[in-house]
PDB file of C-alpha atoms and ligand atoms in Angstrom:
ATOM      1  CA  UNK I   1      10.675  26.174  -1.508  1.00 43.00           C
ATOM      2  CA  UNK I   2       8.570  29.312  -0.988  1.00 51.00           C
ATOM      3  CA  UNK I   3       5.780  27.924   1.188  1.00 69.00           C
ATOM      4  CA  UNK I   4       6.367  25.783   4.169  1.00 94.00           C
ATOM      5  CA  UNK I   5       5.631  22.072   3.505  1.00 97.00           C
ATOM      6  CA  UNK I   6       2.988  21.776   6.302  1.00 98.00           C
ATOM      7  CA  UNK I   7       1.213  24.894   5.172  1.00 97.00           C
ATOM      8  CA  UNK I   8       1.157  23.461   1.619  1.00 98.00           C
ATOM      9  CA  UNK I   9      -0.390  20.350   2.908  1.00 98.00           C
ATOM     10  CA  UNK I  10      -3.118  22.205   4.597  1.00 98.00           C
ATOM     11  CA  UNK I  11      -3.843  24.560   1.657  1.00 97.00           C
ATOM     12  CA  UNK I  12      -3.821  21.722  -0.876  1.00 97.00           C
ATOM     13  CA  UNK I  13      -6.517  19.945   1.126  1.00 97.00           C
ATOM     14  CA  UNK I  14      -8.658  23.046   1.348  1.00 97.00           C
ATOM     15  CA  UNK I  15      -8.296  24.191  -2.251  1.00 96.00           C
ATOM     16  CA  UNK I  16      -7.345  21.157  -4.223  1.00 96.00           C
ATOM     17  CA  UNK I  17      -8.829  18.125  -2.400  1.00 96.00           C
ATOM     18  CA  UNK I  18      -5.444  16.771  -1.283  1.00 98.00           C
ATOM     19  CA  UNK I  19      -1.855  16.098  -2.361  1.00 98.00           C
ATOM     20  CA  UNK I  20      -0.203  13.035  -3.782  1.00 98.00           C
ATOM     21  CA  UNK I  21       3.386  12.226  -2.745  1.00 98.00           C
ATOM     22  CA  UNK I  22       5.551   9.816  -4.606  1.00 98.00           C
ATOM     23  CA  UNK I  23       7.828   7.876  -2.351  1.00 97.00           C
ATOM     24  CA  UNK I  24      11.199   7.067  -3.702  1.00 92.00           C
ATOM     25  CA  UNK I  25      13.566   4.588  -1.961  1.00 87.00           C
ATOM     26  CA  UNK I  26      17.196   5.678  -2.682  1.00 82.00           C
ATOM     27  CA  UNK I  27      18.394   2.278  -2.140  1.00 80.00           C
ATOM     28  CA  UNK I  28      16.250   0.908  -5.112  1.00 84.00           C
ATOM     29  CA  UNK I  29      16.638   4.044  -7.444  1.00 86.00           C
ATOM     30  CA  UNK I  30      19.785   4.854  -9.067  1.00 85.00           C
ATOM     31  CA  UNK I  31      20.843   8.522  -9.590  1.00 80.00           C
ATOM     32  CA  UNK I  32      20.417   7.846 -13.338  1.00 81.00           C
ATOM     33  CA  UNK I  33      16.713   7.036 -12.767  1.00 90.00           C
ATOM     34  CA  UNK I  34      16.107  10.183 -10.797  1.00 92.00           C
ATOM     35  CA  UNK I  35      15.880  12.498 -13.771  1.00 94.00           C
ATOM     36  CA  UNK I  36      12.841  10.515 -15.181  1.00 95.00           C
ATOM     37  CA  UNK I  37      10.962  10.581 -11.868  1.00 96.00           C
ATOM     38  CA  UNK I  38      11.749  14.210 -11.108  1.00 97.00           C
ATOM     39  CA  UNK I  39      10.558  15.308 -14.525  1.00 97.00           C
ATOM     40  CA  UNK I  40       7.274  13.360 -14.095  1.00 97.00           C
ATOM     41  CA  UNK I  41       6.714  14.863 -10.623  1.00 98.00           C
ATOM     42  CA  UNK I  42       7.379  18.338 -11.908  1.00 98.00           C
ATOM     43  CA  UNK I  43       4.944  17.999 -14.781  1.00 97.00           C
ATOM     44  CA  UNK I  44       1.893  16.225 -13.149  1.00 98.00           C
ATOM     45  CA  UNK I  45      -0.226  18.605 -11.250  1.00 95.00           C
ATOM     46  CA  UNK I  46      -1.678  16.407  -8.535  1.00 96.00           C
ATOM     47  CA  UNK I  47       1.670  15.111  -7.390  1.00 98.00           C
ATOM     48  CA  UNK I  48       2.660  17.765  -4.983  1.00 98.00           C
ATOM     49  CA  UNK I  49       5.666  16.209  -3.231  1.00 98.00           C
ATOM     50  CA  UNK I  50       8.387  13.648  -3.471  1.00 98.00           C
ATOM     51  CA  UNK I  51       9.126  11.686  -0.282  1.00 97.00           C
ATOM     52  CA  UNK I  52      12.521  10.046   0.167  1.00 95.00           C
ATOM     53  CA  UNK I  53      13.377   7.202   2.471  1.00 90.00           C
ATOM     54  CA  UNK I  54      13.386   3.542   2.979  1.00 81.00           C
ATOM     55  CA  UNK I  55      13.814   0.978   5.727  1.00 71.00           C
ATOM     56  CA  UNK I  56      17.409   0.057   4.910  1.00 68.00           C
ATOM     57  CA  UNK I  57      20.453   2.037   5.896  1.00 61.00           C
ATOM     58  CA  UNK I  58      21.311   4.389   3.113  1.00 61.00           C
ATOM     59  CA  UNK I  59      24.801   4.753   1.456  1.00 64.00           C
ATOM     60  CA  UNK I  60      26.427   8.148   0.954  1.00 63.00           C
ATOM     61  CA  UNK I  61      24.547   8.773  -2.380  1.00 74.00           C
ATOM     62  CA  UNK I  62      21.559  10.444  -0.757  1.00 83.00           C
ATOM     63  CA  UNK I  63      22.896  13.967  -1.009  1.00 88.00           C
ATOM     64  CA  UNK I  64      23.869  13.394  -4.771  1.00 87.00           C
ATOM     65  CA  UNK I  65      20.434  11.900  -5.304  1.00 89.00           C
ATOM     66  CA  UNK I  66      18.730  14.979  -3.969  1.00 94.00           C
ATOM     67  CA  UNK I  67      20.920  17.404  -5.902  1.00 95.00           C
ATOM     68  CA  UNK I  68      20.161  15.593  -9.118  1.00 94.00           C
ATOM     69  CA  UNK I  69      16.382  15.482  -8.303  1.00 96.00           C
ATOM     70  CA  UNK I  70      16.359  19.193  -7.629  1.00 97.00           C
ATOM     71  CA  UNK I  71      17.913  19.981 -11.140  1.00 98.00           C
ATOM     72  CA  UNK I  72      14.658  18.654 -12.642  1.00 97.00           C
ATOM     73  CA  UNK I  73      11.982  19.260 -10.114  1.00 98.00           C
ATOM     74  CA  UNK I  74      10.947  22.409  -8.084  1.00 98.00           C
ATOM     75  CA  UNK I  75       8.439  20.610  -5.916  1.00 98.00           C
ATOM     76  CA  UNK I  76       9.271  19.854  -2.243  1.00 98.00           C
ATOM     77  CA  UNK I  77      11.340  16.898  -1.464  1.00 98.00           C
ATOM     78  CA  UNK I  78      10.638  15.621   2.028  1.00 98.00           C
ATOM     79  CA  UNK I  79      12.720  13.103   4.092  1.00 97.00           C
ATOM     80  CA  UNK I  80      10.825  10.126   5.271  1.00 96.00           C
ATOM     81  CA  UNK I  81      13.807   8.360   6.960  1.00 93.00           C
ATOM     82  CA  UNK I  82      14.096   4.891   8.186  1.00 88.00           C
ATOM     83  CA  UNK I  83      17.382   5.767   9.862  1.00 85.00           C
ATOM     84  CA  UNK I  84      19.447   8.843  10.690  1.00 88.00           C
ATOM     85  CA  UNK I  85      21.890   7.866   7.862  1.00 86.00           C
ATOM     86  CA  UNK I  86      19.069   9.068   5.404  1.00 88.00           C
ATOM     87  CA  UNK I  87      19.238  12.714   6.821  1.00 92.00           C
ATOM     88  CA  UNK I  88      20.256  15.510   4.529  1.00 94.00           C
ATOM     89  CA  UNK I  89      20.248  19.298   4.673  1.00 96.00           C
ATOM     90  CA  UNK I  90      19.591  19.397   0.954  1.00 96.00           C
ATOM     91  CA  UNK I  91      16.007  18.224   1.437  1.00 97.00           C
ATOM     92  CA  UNK I  92      13.174  20.774   2.022  1.00 98.00           C
ATOM     93  CA  UNK I  93      11.622  19.182   5.058  1.00 98.00           C
ATOM     94  CA  UNK I  94      11.826  16.224   7.358  1.00 97.00           C
ATOM     95  CA  UNK I  95       9.049  13.980   8.845  1.00 98.00           C
ATOM     96  CA  UNK I  96      10.259  13.278  12.327  1.00 98.00           C
ATOM     97  CA  UNK I  97       8.614   9.964  12.847  1.00 97.00           C
ATOM     98  CA  UNK I  98       7.463   8.688  16.204  1.00 98.00           C
ATOM     99  CA  UNK I  99       6.270   5.074  15.859  1.00 98.00           C
ATOM    100  CA  UNK I 100       3.464   5.375  18.466  1.00 98.00           C
ATOM    101  CA  UNK I 101       1.496   2.231  17.318  1.00 98.00           C
ATOM    102  CA  UNK I 102       4.514   0.181  18.670  1.00 98.00           C
ATOM    103  CA  UNK I 103       6.040  -0.152  22.099  1.00 98.00           C
ATOM    104  CA  UNK I 104       9.691  -0.303  21.003  1.00 98.00           C
ATOM    105  CA  UNK I 105      11.559   2.353  22.891  1.00 98.00           C
ATOM    106  CA  UNK I 106      14.119   2.650  20.085  1.00 97.00           C
ATOM    107  CA  UNK I 107      11.471   4.191  17.749  1.00 97.00           C
ATOM    108  CA  UNK I 108       9.566   6.079  20.396  1.00 98.00           C
ATOM    109  CA  UNK I 109      12.679   8.074  21.823  1.00 98.00           C
ATOM    110  CA  UNK I 110      16.043   6.335  21.541  1.00 97.00           C
ATOM    111  CA  UNK I 111      16.710   7.092  18.005  1.00 96.00           C
ATOM    112  CA  UNK I 112      15.473  10.600  18.296  1.00 97.00           C
ATOM    113  CA  UNK I 113      17.928  11.270  21.078  1.00 98.00           C
ATOM    114  CA  UNK I 114      20.827   9.922  19.075  1.00 97.00           C
ATOM    115  CA  UNK I 115      19.802  12.039  15.964  1.00 97.00           C
ATOM    116  CA  UNK I 116      18.731  15.333  17.900  1.00 97.00           C
ATOM    117  CA  UNK I 117      21.943  17.222  17.336  1.00 98.00           C
ATOM    118  CA  UNK I 118      22.152  16.261  13.704  1.00 96.00           C
ATOM    119  CA  UNK I 119      18.551  17.029  13.004  1.00 97.00           C
ATOM    120  CA  UNK I 120      18.934  20.526  14.605  1.00 98.00           C
ATOM    121  CA  UNK I 121      22.036  21.271  12.465  1.00 98.00           C
ATOM    122  CA  UNK I 122      20.035  20.501   9.172  1.00 96.00           C
ATOM    123  CA  UNK I 123      18.048  23.671   9.664  1.00 97.00           C
ATOM    124  CA  UNK I 124      15.202  22.269   7.600  1.00 97.00           C
ATOM    125  CA  UNK I 125      11.476  22.272   8.402  1.00 97.00           C
ATOM    126  CA  UNK I 126      11.122  19.451  10.831  1.00 97.00           C
ATOM    127  CA  UNK I 127       7.546  18.133  11.500  1.00 98.00           C
ATOM    128  CA  UNK I 128       6.785  15.803  14.372  1.00 98.00           C
ATOM    129  CA  UNK I 129       4.615  12.960  13.062  1.00 98.00           C
ATOM    130  CA  UNK I 130       2.526  10.361  14.654  1.00 98.00           C
ATOM    131  CA  UNK I 131       3.578   7.206  12.685  1.00 98.00           C
ATOM    132  CA  UNK I 132       0.977   4.555  13.100  1.00 98.00           C
ATOM    133  CA  UNK I 133       1.381   1.213  11.676  1.00 98.00           C
ATOM    134  CA  UNK I 134      -1.809  -0.763  10.759  1.00 98.00           C
ATOM    135  CA  UNK I 135      -1.888  -4.374   9.769  1.00 98.00           C
ATOM    136  CA  UNK I 136      -1.715  -4.442   5.912  1.00 98.00           C
ATOM    137  CA  UNK I 137      -2.066  -8.307   5.811  1.00 97.00           C
ATOM    138  CA  UNK I 138       1.648  -8.941   5.185  1.00 95.00           C
ATOM    139  CA  UNK I 139       4.758  -8.523   7.309  1.00 95.00           C
ATOM    140  CA  UNK I 140       6.002  -5.164   6.190  1.00 94.00           C
ATOM    141  CA  UNK I 141       9.581  -3.839   6.329  1.00 93.00           C
ATOM    142  CA  UNK I 142       8.515  -1.322   9.060  1.00 95.00           C
ATOM    143  CA  UNK I 143       7.219  -4.250  11.204  1.00 96.00           C
ATOM    144  CA  UNK I 144      10.283  -6.362  10.642  1.00 96.00           C
ATOM    145  CA  UNK I 145      12.950  -3.585  11.158  1.00 94.00           C
ATOM    146  CA  UNK I 146      11.228  -1.893  14.106  1.00 96.00           C
ATOM    147  CA  UNK I 147      10.158  -5.159  15.689  1.00 97.00           C
ATOM    148  CA  UNK I 148       6.722  -3.738  16.516  1.00 97.00           C
ATOM    149  CA  UNK I 149       3.270  -5.100  16.091  1.00 98.00           C
ATOM    150  CA  UNK I 150       0.832  -3.246  13.853  1.00 98.00           C
ATOM    151  CA  UNK I 151      -2.682  -2.289  14.999  1.00 98.00           C
ATOM    152  CA  UNK I 152      -5.153  -4.756  13.661  1.00 98.00           C
ATOM    153  CA  UNK I 153      -6.931  -3.215  10.865  1.00 97.00           C
ATOM    154  CA  UNK I 154     -10.402  -3.681  12.267  1.00 97.00           C
ATOM    155  CA  UNK I 155      -9.702  -1.774  15.428  1.00 98.00           C
ATOM    156  CA  UNK I 156     -10.552   1.673  14.124  1.00 98.00           C
ATOM    157  CA  UNK I 157     -11.077   3.162  17.589  1.00 98.00           C
ATOM    158  CA  UNK I 158      -7.598   2.130  18.668  1.00 98.00           C
ATOM    159  CA  UNK I 159      -6.125   3.817  15.496  1.00 98.00           C
ATOM    160  CA  UNK I 160      -8.086   6.972  16.217  1.00 98.00           C
ATOM    161  CA  UNK I 161      -7.112   7.010  19.954  1.00 98.00           C
ATOM    162  CA  UNK I 162      -3.607   6.449  19.109  1.00 98.00           C
ATOM    163  CA  UNK I 163      -3.683   9.341  16.678  1.00 99.00           C
ATOM    164  CA  UNK I 164      -5.475  11.570  19.133  1.00 98.00           C
ATOM    165  CA  UNK I 165      -2.838  10.820  21.753  1.00 98.00           C
ATOM    166  CA  UNK I 166      -0.028  11.714  19.357  1.00 98.00           C
ATOM    167  CA  UNK I 167      -1.883  15.000  18.681  1.00 98.00           C
ATOM    168  CA  UNK I 168      -2.361  15.849  22.269  1.00 98.00           C
ATOM    169  CA  UNK I 169       1.268  15.138  22.900  1.00 98.00           C
ATOM    170  CA  UNK I 170       2.074  17.816  20.373  1.00 98.00           C
ATOM    171  CA  UNK I 171       2.732  15.969  16.936  1.00 98.00           C
ATOM    172  CA  UNK I 172       1.661  18.034  13.899  1.00 98.00           C
ATOM    173  CA  UNK I 173       0.922  15.263  11.445  1.00 98.00           C
ATOM    174  CA  UNK I 174      -0.667  11.832  11.378  1.00 99.00           C
ATOM    175  CA  UNK I 175       0.823   9.080   9.110  1.00 98.00           C
ATOM    176  CA  UNK I 176      -1.398   6.024   8.705  1.00 98.00           C
ATOM    177  CA  UNK I 177       0.935   3.291   7.396  1.00 98.00           C
ATOM    178  CA  UNK I 178      -0.199  -0.111   6.166  1.00 98.00           C
ATOM    179  CA  UNK I 179       3.503  -0.786   5.175  1.00 97.00           C
ATOM    180  CA  UNK I 180       5.094  -0.688   1.896  1.00 94.00           C
ATOM    181  CA  UNK I 181       3.701  -3.336  -0.466  1.00 94.00           C
ATOM    182  CA  UNK I 182       0.725  -3.928   1.913  1.00 98.00           C
ATOM    183  CA  UNK I 183      -1.901  -6.407   0.607  1.00 98.00           C
ATOM    184  CA  UNK I 184      -4.543  -4.283   2.180  1.00 98.00           C
ATOM    185  CA  UNK I 185      -4.165  -0.474   2.406  1.00 98.00           C
ATOM    186  CA  UNK I 186      -5.526   1.338   5.447  1.00 98.00           C
ATOM    187  CA  UNK I 187      -9.283   1.236   5.331  1.00 98.00           C
ATOM    188  CA  UNK I 188     -11.531   4.284   4.636  1.00 98.00           C
ATOM    189  CA  UNK I 189     -13.243   3.613   7.995  1.00 98.00           C
ATOM    190  CA  UNK I 190      -9.973   3.961   9.927  1.00 98.00           C
ATOM    191  CA  UNK I 191      -9.276   7.324   8.063  1.00 98.00           C
ATOM    192  CA  UNK I 192     -12.793   8.606   8.774  1.00 98.00           C
ATOM    193  CA  UNK I 193     -12.523   7.712  12.352  1.00 98.00           C
ATOM    194  CA  UNK I 194      -9.188   9.455  12.749  1.00 98.00           C
ATOM    195  CA  UNK I 195     -10.516  12.420  10.817  1.00 98.00           C
ATOM    196  CA  UNK I 196     -13.493  12.687  13.288  1.00 98.00           C
ATOM    197  CA  UNK I 197     -11.129  12.636  16.323  1.00 98.00           C
ATOM    198  CA  UNK I 198      -8.211  14.679  15.275  1.00 98.00           C
ATOM    199  CA  UNK I 199      -7.442  18.037  13.604  1.00 98.00           C
ATOM    200  CA  UNK I 200      -3.976  17.254  12.256  1.00 98.00           C
ATOM    201  CA  UNK I 201      -3.574  16.511   8.581  1.00 98.00           C
ATOM    202  CA  UNK I 202      -3.542  12.831   7.770  1.00 99.00           C
ATOM    203  CA  UNK I 203      -1.081  11.128   5.410  1.00 99.00           C
ATOM    204  CA  UNK I 204      -1.984   7.652   4.322  1.00 98.00           C
ATOM    205  CA  UNK I 205       0.371   5.052   2.636  1.00 98.00           C
ATOM    206  CA  UNK I 206       0.978   1.460   1.915  1.00 98.00           C
ATOM    207  CA  UNK I 207      -0.297  -0.727  -0.858  1.00 98.00           C
ATOM    208  CA  UNK I 208      -2.094   1.897  -2.883  1.00 98.00           C
ATOM    209  CA  UNK I 209      -2.318   0.818  -6.573  1.00 98.00           C
ATOM    210  CA  UNK I 210      -5.420   2.524  -8.140  1.00 98.00           C
ATOM    211  CA  UNK I 211      -6.600   6.017  -8.764  1.00 97.00           C
ATOM    212  CA  UNK I 212      -9.958   4.884  -7.084  1.00 97.00           C
ATOM    213  CA  UNK I 213      -8.137   4.128  -3.834  1.00 98.00           C
ATOM    214  CA  UNK I 214      -6.440   7.586  -3.955  1.00 98.00           C
ATOM    215  CA  UNK I 215      -9.722   9.297  -4.419  1.00 98.00           C
ATOM    216  CA  UNK I 216     -11.423   7.242  -1.731  1.00 98.00           C
ATOM    217  CA  UNK I 217      -8.739   8.052   0.751  1.00 98.00           C
ATOM    218  CA  UNK I 218      -9.060  11.835   0.026  1.00 98.00           C
ATOM    219  CA  UNK I 219     -12.822  11.595   0.402  1.00 98.00           C
ATOM    220  CA  UNK I 220     -12.479   9.879   3.775  1.00 98.00           C
ATOM    221  CA  UNK I 221     -10.333  12.674   4.988  1.00 98.00           C
ATOM    222  CA  UNK I 222      -6.731  12.037   3.982  1.00 98.00           C
ATOM    223  CA  UNK I 223      -4.588  15.099   3.076  1.00 98.00           C
ATOM    224  CA  UNK I 224      -1.736  13.307   1.423  1.00 98.00           C
ATOM    225  CA  UNK I 225      -1.701   9.837  -0.252  1.00 98.00           C
ATOM    226  CA  UNK I 226       1.675   8.204  -0.745  1.00 98.00           C
ATOM    227  CA  UNK I 227       2.473   5.863  -3.571  1.00 98.00           C
ATOM    228  CA  UNK I 228       5.803   3.965  -3.558  1.00 97.00           C
ATOM    229  CA  UNK I 229       5.890   0.400  -4.757  1.00 95.00           C
ATOM    230  CA  UNK I 230       3.411   0.544  -7.323  1.00 97.00           C
ATOM    231  CA  UNK I 231       4.958   3.326  -9.230  1.00 96.00           C
ATOM    232  CA  UNK I 232       8.413   1.903  -8.871  1.00 93.00           C
ATOM    233  CA  UNK I 233       7.160  -1.256 -10.542  1.00 94.00           C
ATOM    234  CA  UNK I 234       4.768   0.411 -13.068  1.00 96.00           C
ATOM    235  CA  UNK I 235       6.083   3.721 -14.176  1.00 95.00           C
ATOM    236  CA  UNK I 236       3.017   3.878 -16.498  1.00 96.00           C
ATOM    237  CA  UNK I 237       0.990   4.742 -13.481  1.00 97.00           C
ATOM    238  CA  UNK I 238       2.415   8.278 -13.815  1.00 97.00           C
ATOM    239  CA  UNK I 239       0.100   8.397 -16.890  1.00 96.00           C
ATOM    240  CA  UNK I 240      -2.961   7.506 -14.803  1.00 96.00           C
ATOM    241  CA  UNK I 241      -2.005  10.303 -12.282  1.00 97.00           C
ATOM    242  CA  UNK I 242      -1.626  12.788 -15.104  1.00 94.00           C
ATOM    243  CA  UNK I 243      -5.288  12.857 -15.816  1.00 88.00           C
ATOM    244  CA  UNK I 244      -6.513  12.558 -12.192  1.00 94.00           C
ATOM    245  CA  UNK I 245      -8.799  15.248 -10.925  1.00 90.00           C
ATOM    246  CA  UNK I 246      -8.591  15.197  -7.177  1.00 91.00           C
ATOM    247  CA  UNK I 247     -10.630  18.457  -6.961  1.00 87.00           C
ATOM    248  CA  UNK I 248     -13.769  16.258  -6.919  1.00 81.00           C
ATOM    249  CA  UNK I 249     -12.773  15.152  -3.355  1.00 82.00           C
ATOM    250  CA  UNK I 250     -13.329  18.646  -1.935  1.00 73.00           C
TER     251      UNK I 250
HETATM  252  C1  LIG S   1       5.405   3.093   2.692  1.00 81.21           C
HETATM  253  O1  LIG S   1       3.556   4.313   2.725  1.00 81.21           O
HETATM  254  C2  LIG S   1       4.517   4.007   2.035  1.00 81.21           C
HETATM  255  O2  LIG S   1       5.974   3.642   3.745  1.00 81.21           O
HETATM  256  C3  LIG S   1       4.221   3.613   0.584  1.00 81.21           C
HETATM  257  O3  LIG S   1       3.886   2.215   0.527  1.00 81.21           O
HETATM  258  O4  LIG S   1       5.209   1.349  -1.289  1.00 81.21           O
HETATM  259  O5  LIG S   1       3.085   0.167  -0.820  1.00 81.21           O
HETATM  260  O6  LIG S   1       3.157   2.464  -1.884  1.00 81.21           O
HETATM  261  P1  LIG S   1       3.819   1.530  -0.895  1.00 81.21           P
END
């Protein structure tokens, strides 16, 4: 990767309106399916990144998965780990997630202490990220596995203040998460409120199914929109992304 991932997020927002990231769960995607996904991501201009991660414990195939991906795609592959078993030095960057919407010490600091030496030894770009779970009107895997309560979706000010607190603590990115398969994605009001309060780039994910939602999120201030479930179940959605002009969101 020639440019740092965080710099690329910032530049893409300024010059291109934003970045789309496709989230791939290694537990649900075989190494044989990787070639197809990697080729699509390589070809489709508005997809800037692949995120790799899931809530389950990964098996040992993560490295092989990344190696195969990189044979077919030159775009950055970023770890979005649910657990330290999903770490790999073959990725380009790591989102070091702090689940600051919750009050479970395991996801606020304990897991980070346990993984600290391993993360340091990876020697890849590591970005401290305020991970903020917002109610997506279903019990998400994040909620279940972390045993934390999401912020109610109408409490925009709480979402914004949580993001601001993370920024003041020193985090470099904000991830507004409605949870994979959310029935209701993060609202544009919440994104706007966070944008007004914070300077860090905003990643938004969870339950996004249409190109209109993607554009609305960028217009509200998101720098990166993440799509996982929908593309996993409907690979045809890659075609809709192929013609998407996110430059209109500038
Ligand atoms: C989940 O934000 C991501 O962590 C993506 O969610 O799978 O619903 O697209 P979906």
